[in-house]
Short mmCIF file of C-alpha atoms and ligand atoms in Angstrom, two decimals:
data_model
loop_
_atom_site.label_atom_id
_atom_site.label_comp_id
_atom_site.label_asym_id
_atom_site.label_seq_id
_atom_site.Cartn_x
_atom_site.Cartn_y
_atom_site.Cartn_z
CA UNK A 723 28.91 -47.95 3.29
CA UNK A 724 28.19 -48.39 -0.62
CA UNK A 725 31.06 -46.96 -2.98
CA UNK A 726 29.04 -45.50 -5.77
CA UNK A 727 31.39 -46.43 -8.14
CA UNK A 728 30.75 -50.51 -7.62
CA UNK A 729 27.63 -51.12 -10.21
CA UNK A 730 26.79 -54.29 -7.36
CA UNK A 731 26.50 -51.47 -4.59
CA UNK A 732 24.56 -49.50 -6.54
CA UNK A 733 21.95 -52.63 -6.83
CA UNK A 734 22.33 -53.37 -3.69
CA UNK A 735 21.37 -49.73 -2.57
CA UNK A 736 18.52 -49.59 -4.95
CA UNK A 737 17.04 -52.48 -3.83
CA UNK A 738 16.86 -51.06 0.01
CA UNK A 739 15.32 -47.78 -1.68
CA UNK A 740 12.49 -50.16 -3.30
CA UNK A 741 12.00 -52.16 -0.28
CA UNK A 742 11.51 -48.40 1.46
CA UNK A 743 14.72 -47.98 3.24
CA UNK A 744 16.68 -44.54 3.78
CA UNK A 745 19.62 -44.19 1.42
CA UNK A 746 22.26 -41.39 1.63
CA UNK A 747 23.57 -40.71 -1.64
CA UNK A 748 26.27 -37.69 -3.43
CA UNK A 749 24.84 -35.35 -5.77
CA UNK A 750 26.86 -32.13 -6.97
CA UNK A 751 25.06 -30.09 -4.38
CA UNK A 752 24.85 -31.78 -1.34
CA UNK A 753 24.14 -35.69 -0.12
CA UNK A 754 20.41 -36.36 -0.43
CA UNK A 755 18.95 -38.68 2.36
CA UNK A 756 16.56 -40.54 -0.49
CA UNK A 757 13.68 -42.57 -0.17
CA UNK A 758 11.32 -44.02 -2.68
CA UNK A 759 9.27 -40.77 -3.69
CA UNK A 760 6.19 -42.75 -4.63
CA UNK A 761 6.17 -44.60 -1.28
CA UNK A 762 4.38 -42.58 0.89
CA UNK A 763 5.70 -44.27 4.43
CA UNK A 764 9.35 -44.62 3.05
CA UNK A 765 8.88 -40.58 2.44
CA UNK A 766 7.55 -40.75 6.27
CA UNK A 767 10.29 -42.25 7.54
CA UNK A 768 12.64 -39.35 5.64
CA UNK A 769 10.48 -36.82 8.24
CA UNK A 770 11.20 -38.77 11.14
CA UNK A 771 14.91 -39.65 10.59
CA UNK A 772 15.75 -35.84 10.43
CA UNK A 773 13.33 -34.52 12.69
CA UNK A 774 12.24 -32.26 10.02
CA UNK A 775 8.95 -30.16 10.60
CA UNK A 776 5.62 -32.33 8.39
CA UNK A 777 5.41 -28.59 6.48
CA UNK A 778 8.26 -28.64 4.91
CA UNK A 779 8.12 -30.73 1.56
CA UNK A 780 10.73 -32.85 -0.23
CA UNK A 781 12.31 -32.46 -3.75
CA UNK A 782 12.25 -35.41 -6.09
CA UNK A 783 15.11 -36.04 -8.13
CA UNK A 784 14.35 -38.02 -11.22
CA UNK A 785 17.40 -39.35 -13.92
CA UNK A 786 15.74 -38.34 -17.54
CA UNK A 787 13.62 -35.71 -19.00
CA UNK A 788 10.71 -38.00 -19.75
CA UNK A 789 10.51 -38.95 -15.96
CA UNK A 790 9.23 -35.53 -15.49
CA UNK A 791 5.51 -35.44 -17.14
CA UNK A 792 3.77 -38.07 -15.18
CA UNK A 793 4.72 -36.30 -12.00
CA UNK A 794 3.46 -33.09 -13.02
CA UNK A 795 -0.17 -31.15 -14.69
CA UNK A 796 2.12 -29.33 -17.35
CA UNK A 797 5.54 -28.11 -18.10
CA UNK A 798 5.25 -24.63 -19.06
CA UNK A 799 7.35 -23.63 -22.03
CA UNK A 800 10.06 -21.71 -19.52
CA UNK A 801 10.52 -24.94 -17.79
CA UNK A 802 11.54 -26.76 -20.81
CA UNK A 803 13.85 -24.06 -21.67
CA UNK A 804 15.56 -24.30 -18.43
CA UNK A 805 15.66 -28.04 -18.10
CA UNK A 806 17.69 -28.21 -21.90
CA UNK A 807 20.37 -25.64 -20.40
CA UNK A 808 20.48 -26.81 -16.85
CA UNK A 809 19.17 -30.08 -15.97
CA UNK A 810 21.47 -32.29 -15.08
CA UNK A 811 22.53 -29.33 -12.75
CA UNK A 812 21.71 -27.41 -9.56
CA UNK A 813 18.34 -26.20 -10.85
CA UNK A 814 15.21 -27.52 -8.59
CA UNK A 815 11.81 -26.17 -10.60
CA UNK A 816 8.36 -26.39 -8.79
CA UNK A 817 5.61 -27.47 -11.02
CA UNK A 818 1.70 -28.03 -10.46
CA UNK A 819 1.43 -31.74 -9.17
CA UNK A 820 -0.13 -35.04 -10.72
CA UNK A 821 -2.20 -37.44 -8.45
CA UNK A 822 0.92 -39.65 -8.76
CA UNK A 823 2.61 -37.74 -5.87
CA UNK A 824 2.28 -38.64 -2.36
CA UNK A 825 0.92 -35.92 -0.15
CA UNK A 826 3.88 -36.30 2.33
CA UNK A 827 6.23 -35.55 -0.05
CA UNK A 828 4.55 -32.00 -1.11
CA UNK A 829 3.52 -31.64 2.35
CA UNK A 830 0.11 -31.10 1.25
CA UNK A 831 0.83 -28.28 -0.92
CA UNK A 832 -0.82 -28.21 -4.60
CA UNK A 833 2.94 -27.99 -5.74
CA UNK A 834 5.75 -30.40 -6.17
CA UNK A 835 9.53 -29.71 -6.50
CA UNK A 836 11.68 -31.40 -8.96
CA UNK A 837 15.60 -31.40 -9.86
CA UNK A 838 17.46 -33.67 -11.95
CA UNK A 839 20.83 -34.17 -10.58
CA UNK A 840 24.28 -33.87 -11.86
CA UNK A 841 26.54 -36.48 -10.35
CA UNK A 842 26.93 -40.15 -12.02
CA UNK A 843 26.26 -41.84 -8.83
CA UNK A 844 22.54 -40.36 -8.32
CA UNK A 845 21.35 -40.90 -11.69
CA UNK A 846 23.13 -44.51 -11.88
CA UNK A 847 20.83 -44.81 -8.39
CA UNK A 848 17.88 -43.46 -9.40
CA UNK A 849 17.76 -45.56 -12.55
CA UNK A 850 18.52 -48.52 -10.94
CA UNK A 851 15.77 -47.90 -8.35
CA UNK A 852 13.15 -47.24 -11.43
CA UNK A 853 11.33 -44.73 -8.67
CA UNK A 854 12.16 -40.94 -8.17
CA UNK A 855 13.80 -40.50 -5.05
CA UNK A 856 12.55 -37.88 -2.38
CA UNK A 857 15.52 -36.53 -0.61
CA UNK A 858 16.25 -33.80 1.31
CA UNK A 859 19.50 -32.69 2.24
CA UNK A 860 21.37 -35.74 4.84
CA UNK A 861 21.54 -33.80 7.54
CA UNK A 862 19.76 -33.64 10.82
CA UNK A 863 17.51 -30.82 10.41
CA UNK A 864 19.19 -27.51 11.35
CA UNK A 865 22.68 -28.82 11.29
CA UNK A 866 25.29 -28.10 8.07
CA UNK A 867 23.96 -29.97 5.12
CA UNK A 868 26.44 -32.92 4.38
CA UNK A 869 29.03 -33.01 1.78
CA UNK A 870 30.80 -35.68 2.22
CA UNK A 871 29.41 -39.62 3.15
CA UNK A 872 31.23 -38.97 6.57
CA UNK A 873 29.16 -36.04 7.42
CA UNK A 874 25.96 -38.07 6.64
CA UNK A 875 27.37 -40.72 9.19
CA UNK A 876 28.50 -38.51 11.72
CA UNK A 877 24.50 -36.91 11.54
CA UNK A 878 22.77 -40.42 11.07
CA UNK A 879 25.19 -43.65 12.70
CA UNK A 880 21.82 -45.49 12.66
CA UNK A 881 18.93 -45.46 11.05
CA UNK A 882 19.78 -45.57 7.44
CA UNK A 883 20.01 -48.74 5.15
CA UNK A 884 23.13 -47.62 3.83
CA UNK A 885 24.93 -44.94 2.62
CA UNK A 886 26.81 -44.44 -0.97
CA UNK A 887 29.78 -42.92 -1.12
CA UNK A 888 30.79 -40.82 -3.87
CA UNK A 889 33.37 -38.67 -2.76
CA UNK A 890 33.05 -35.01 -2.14
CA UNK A 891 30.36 -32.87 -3.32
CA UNK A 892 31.80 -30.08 -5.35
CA UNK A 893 29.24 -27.85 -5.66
CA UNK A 894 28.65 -27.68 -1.90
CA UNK A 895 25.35 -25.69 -1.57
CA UNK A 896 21.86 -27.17 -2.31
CA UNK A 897 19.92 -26.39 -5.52
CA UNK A 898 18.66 -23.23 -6.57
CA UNK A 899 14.85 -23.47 -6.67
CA UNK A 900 12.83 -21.52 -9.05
CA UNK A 901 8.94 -21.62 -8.48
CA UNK A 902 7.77 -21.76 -12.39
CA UNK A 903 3.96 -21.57 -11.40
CA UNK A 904 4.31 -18.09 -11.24
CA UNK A 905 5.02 -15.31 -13.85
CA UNK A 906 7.21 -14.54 -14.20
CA UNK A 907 9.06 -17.62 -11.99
CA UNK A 908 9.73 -16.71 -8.42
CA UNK A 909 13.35 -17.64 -6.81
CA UNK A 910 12.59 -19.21 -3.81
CA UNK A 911 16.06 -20.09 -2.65
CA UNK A 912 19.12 -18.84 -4.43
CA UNK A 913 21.72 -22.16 -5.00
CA UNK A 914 24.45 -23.67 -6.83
CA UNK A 915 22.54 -22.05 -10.08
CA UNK A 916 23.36 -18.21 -9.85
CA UNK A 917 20.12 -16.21 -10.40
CA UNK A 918 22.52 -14.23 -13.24
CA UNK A 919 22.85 -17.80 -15.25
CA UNK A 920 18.37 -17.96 -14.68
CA UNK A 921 18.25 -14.03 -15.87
CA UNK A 922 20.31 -14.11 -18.64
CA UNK A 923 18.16 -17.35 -20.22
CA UNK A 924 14.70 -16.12 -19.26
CA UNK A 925 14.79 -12.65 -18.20
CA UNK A 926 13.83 -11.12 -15.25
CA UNK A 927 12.72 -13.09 -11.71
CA UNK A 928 10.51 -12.14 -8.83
CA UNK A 929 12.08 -12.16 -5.84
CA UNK A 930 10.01 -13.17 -3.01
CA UNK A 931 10.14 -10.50 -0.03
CA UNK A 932 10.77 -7.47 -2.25
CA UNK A 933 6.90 -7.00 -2.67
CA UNK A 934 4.11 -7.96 0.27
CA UNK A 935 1.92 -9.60 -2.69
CA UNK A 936 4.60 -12.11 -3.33
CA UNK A 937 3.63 -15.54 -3.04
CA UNK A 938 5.63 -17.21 0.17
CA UNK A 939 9.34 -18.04 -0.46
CA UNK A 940 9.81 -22.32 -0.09
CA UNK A 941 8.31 -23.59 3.32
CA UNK A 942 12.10 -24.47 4.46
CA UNK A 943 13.27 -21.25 4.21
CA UNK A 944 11.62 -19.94 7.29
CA UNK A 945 13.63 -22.86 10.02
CA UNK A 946 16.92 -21.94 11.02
CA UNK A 947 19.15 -24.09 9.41
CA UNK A 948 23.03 -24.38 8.89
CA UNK A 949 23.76 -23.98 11.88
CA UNK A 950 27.44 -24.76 13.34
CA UNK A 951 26.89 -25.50 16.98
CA UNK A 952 29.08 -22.31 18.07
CA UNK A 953 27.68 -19.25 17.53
CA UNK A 954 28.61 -17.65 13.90
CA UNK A 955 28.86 -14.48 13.81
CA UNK A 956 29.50 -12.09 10.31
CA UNK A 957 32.77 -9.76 10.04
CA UNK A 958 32.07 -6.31 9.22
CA UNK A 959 32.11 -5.71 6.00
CA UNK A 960 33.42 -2.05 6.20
CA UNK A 961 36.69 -3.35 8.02
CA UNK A 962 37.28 -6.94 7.94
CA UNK A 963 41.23 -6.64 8.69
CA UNK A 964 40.97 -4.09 11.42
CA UNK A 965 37.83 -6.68 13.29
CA UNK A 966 40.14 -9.41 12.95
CA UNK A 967 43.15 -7.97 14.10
CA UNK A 968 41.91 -6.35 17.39
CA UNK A 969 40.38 -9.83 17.61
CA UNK A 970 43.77 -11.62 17.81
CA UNK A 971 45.54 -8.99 19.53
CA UNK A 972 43.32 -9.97 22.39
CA UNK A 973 46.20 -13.38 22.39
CA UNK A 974 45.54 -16.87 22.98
CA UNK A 975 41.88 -17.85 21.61
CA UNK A 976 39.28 -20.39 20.75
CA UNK A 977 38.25 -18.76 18.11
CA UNK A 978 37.53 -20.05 14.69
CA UNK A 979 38.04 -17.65 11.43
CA UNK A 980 36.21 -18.17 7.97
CA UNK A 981 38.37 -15.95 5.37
CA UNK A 982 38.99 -15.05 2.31
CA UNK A 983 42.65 -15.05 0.80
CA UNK A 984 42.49 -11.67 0.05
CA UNK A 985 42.45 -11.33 3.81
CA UNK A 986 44.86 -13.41 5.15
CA UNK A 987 47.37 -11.99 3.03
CA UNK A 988 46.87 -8.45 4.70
CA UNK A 989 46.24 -9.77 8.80
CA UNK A 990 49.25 -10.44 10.87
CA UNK A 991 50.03 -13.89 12.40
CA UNK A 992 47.13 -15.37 13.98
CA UNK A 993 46.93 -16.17 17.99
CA UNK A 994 48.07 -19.75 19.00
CA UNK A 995 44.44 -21.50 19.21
CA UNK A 996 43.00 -20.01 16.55
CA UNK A 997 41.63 -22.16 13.70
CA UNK A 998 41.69 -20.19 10.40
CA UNK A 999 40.27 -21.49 7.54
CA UNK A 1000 41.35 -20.08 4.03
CA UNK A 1001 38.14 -19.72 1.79
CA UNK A 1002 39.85 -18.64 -1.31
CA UNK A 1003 40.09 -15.47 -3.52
CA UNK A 1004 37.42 -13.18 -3.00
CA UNK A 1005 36.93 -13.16 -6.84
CA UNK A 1006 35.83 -16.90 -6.25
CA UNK A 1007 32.95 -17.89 -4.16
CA UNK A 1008 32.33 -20.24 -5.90
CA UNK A 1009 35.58 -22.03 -4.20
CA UNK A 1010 34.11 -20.88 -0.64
CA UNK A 1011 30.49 -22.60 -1.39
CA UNK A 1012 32.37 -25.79 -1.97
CA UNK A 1013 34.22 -25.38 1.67
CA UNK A 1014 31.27 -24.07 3.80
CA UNK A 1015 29.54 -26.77 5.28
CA UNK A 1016 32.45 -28.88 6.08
CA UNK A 1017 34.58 -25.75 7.61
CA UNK A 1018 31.28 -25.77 9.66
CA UNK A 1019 31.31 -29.26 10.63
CA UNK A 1020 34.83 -28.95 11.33
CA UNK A 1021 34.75 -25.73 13.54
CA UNK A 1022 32.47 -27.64 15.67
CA UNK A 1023 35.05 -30.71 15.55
CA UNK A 1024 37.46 -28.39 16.96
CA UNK A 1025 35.47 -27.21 19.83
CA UNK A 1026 35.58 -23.25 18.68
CA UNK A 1027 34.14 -20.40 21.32
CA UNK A 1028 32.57 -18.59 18.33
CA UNK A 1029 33.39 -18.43 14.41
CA UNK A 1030 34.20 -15.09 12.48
CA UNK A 1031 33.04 -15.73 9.23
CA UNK A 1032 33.73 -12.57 6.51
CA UNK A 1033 30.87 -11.40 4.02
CA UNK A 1034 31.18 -12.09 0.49
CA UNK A 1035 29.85 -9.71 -2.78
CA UNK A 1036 26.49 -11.30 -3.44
CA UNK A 1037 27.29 -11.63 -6.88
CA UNK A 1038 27.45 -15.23 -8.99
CA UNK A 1039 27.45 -18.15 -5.62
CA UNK A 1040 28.30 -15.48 -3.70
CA UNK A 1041 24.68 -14.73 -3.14
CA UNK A 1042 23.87 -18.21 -1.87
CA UNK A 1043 27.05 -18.30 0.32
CA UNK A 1044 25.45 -15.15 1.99
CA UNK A 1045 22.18 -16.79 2.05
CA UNK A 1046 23.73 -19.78 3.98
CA UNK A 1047 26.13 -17.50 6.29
CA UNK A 1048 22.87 -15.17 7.62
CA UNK A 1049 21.20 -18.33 8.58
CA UNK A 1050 23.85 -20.17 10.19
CA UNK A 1051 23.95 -17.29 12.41
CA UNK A 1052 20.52 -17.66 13.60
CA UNK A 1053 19.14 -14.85 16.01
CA UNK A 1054 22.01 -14.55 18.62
CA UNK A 1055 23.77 -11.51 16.54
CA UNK A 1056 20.45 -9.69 17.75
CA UNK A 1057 21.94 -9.59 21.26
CA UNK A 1058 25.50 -9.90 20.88
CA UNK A 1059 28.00 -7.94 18.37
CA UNK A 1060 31.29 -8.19 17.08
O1 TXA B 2431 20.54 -29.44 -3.71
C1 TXA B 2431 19.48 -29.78 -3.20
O2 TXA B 2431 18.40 -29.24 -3.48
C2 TXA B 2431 19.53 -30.92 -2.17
C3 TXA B 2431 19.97 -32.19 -2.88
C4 TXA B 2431 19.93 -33.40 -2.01
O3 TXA B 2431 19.21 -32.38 -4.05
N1 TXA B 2431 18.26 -31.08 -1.53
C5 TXA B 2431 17.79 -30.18 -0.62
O4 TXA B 2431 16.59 -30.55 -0.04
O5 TXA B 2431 18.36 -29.14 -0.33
P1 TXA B 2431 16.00 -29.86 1.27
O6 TXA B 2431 14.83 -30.68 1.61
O7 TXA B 2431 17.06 -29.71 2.29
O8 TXA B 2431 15.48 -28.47 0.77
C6 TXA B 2431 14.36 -28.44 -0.10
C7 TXA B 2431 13.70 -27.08 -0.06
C8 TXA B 2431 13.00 -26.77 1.25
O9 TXA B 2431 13.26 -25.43 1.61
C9 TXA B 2431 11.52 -26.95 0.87
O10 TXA B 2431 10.68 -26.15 1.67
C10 TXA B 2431 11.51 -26.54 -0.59
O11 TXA B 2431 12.71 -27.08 -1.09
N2 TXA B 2431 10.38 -27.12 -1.33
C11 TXA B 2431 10.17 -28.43 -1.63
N3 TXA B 2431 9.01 -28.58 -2.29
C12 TXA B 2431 8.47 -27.36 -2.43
C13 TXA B 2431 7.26 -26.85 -3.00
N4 TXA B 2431 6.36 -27.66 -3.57
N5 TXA B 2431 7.04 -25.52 -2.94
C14 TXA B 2431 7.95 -24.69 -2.38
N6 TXA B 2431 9.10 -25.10 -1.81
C15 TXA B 2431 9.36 -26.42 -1.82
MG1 MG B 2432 18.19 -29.03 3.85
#
């Protein structure tokens, strides 16, 4: 393990990355499993560590503004916009690609996605590597994305040339990604940029799905992903204290409960085996992106039945929390109810 904030590790880690290792490393959103993004087999062996589908392409994440134009055909005037208010920051933008990029990194696609990061330890890496880094999120694919350098190494305990630790992530959801080939751009996964922050800048989005001429939402989106290994489950929305509270009036469970504040404050003392985790005030889910993924990782630590998780307004981060929460559940909800 490499502690980002030791300039020697950082070296040390970006020499691996130019010698085509796997490094782990923090950004605000999640850990990144990064590989040289010009490096075509280092970007292969990113596909194989996670057992991630060939289709689904990478993001690279470069340090400066100027690192973006050789990678890409044009940056449409939008894009520049966005980059000046957002970039460092949770903003991914796909762009027409250059020759430069490898075809296993846009997994053949015409397209590449880019994102500048906003955590001192992934531009410090990036820099010192001199390369853009591909990474996806450090997870094995399907599982909680990482974030923390302890979730990475609980996913991958070999395989990796090293990981760097920077503490926790405190965004805790991946990137918003806007498509900015179309017009006007497309949101192809809502992130740790709310699409109200995008709207308010440059006016209206598409939203893929709402209209069968849309172009396709981001190849990733269609896997199931997130996903806790007991089955999740969503709290009804109409009644979240009366679900909960014939829930542990049923006494002594496995049972693992994802809640707001708001909630526990009004729910009577839980069952002895229940594992509750507080999310925060409903007014902030913001606070409840940052704890998802590692409540995950933790319900499964604990060996949980099932996990009631409670829906959240879709406004701000709420609407990527939501985004998250209905694929963690996968398909099993189509059987089973609450
Ligand atoms: O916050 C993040 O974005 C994190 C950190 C590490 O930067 N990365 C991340 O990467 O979430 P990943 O690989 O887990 O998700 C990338 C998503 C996938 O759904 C992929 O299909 C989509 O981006 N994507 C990548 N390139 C694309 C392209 N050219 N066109 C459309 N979608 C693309
Ligand atoms: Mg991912």
């Amino acid at each position: 393990m490499w502690q980002g904030n030791h300039q020697d590790h950082i070296q040390e880690a970006a020499q691996a990355l130019r010698q085509g290792g796997l490094v782990a490393f923090p950004t605000e959103t999640v850990y990144g499993l990064g590989a040289d993004g010009l490096n075509p087999q280092a970007c292969r062996a990113i596909f194989k560590a996670k057992g991630r589908p060939a289709d689904n392409p990478l993001i690279l994440h470069i340090a400066d503004f100027q690192d973006l134009a050789p990678l890409v055909q044009d940056i449409p005037p939008q894009a520049k916009v966005l980059a000046q208010a957002f970039w460092p920051g949770p903003l991914t933008m796909i762009f027409k690609k250059s020759p430069l990029v490898p075809e296993v990194v846009s997994a053949g696609l015409e397209t590449v996605a880019i994102r500048m990061p906003d955590h001192p330890v992934a531009l410090a890496l990036i820099r010192a590597t001199g390369r853009p880094l591909a990474a996806p999120s450090a997870n094995i694919s399907g599982r909680p994305s990482p974030t923390s350098a302890a979730h990475v190494a609980e996913d991958f305990p070999t395989g990796l040339a090293g990981i760097v630790d920077g503490g926790p992530c405190h965004v805790g959801l991946e990137s918003t990604i806007l498509n900015m080939t179309t017009q006007p751009p497309s949101l192809l996964r809502p992130g740790g940029l709310s699409r109200e922050a995008l709207q308010d800048l440059i006016g209206p989005l598409q939203i893929p799905g709402t209209n069968p001429q849309d172009p396709p939402q981001a190849p990733g989106m269609k896997y199931r992903h997130y996903a806790p290994k007991s089955p999740l489950y969503l709290i009804d929305p109409k009644d979240p204290i009366g679900q909960v509270t014939r829930l542990w009036a049923q006494g002594p469970s496995h049972l693992g409960f994802l809640l707001s504040e708001d909630t526990l404050k009004a729910l009577p003392p839980p069952p002895p085996g229940a594992r509750i985790v507080n999310m925060g005030p409903k007014a902030r889910p913001d606070l409840a992106a940052q704890k998802l993924f590692a409540s995950l990782r933790d319900m499964d630590a604990q060996g949980v039945q099932a996990i009631y998780a409670e829906v959240w307004d879709t406004k701000g981060l709420g609407q990527a929390l939501m985004n998250r929460l209905e694929k963690a559940r996968g398909d099993h909800h189509k059987e089973d109810s609450l």
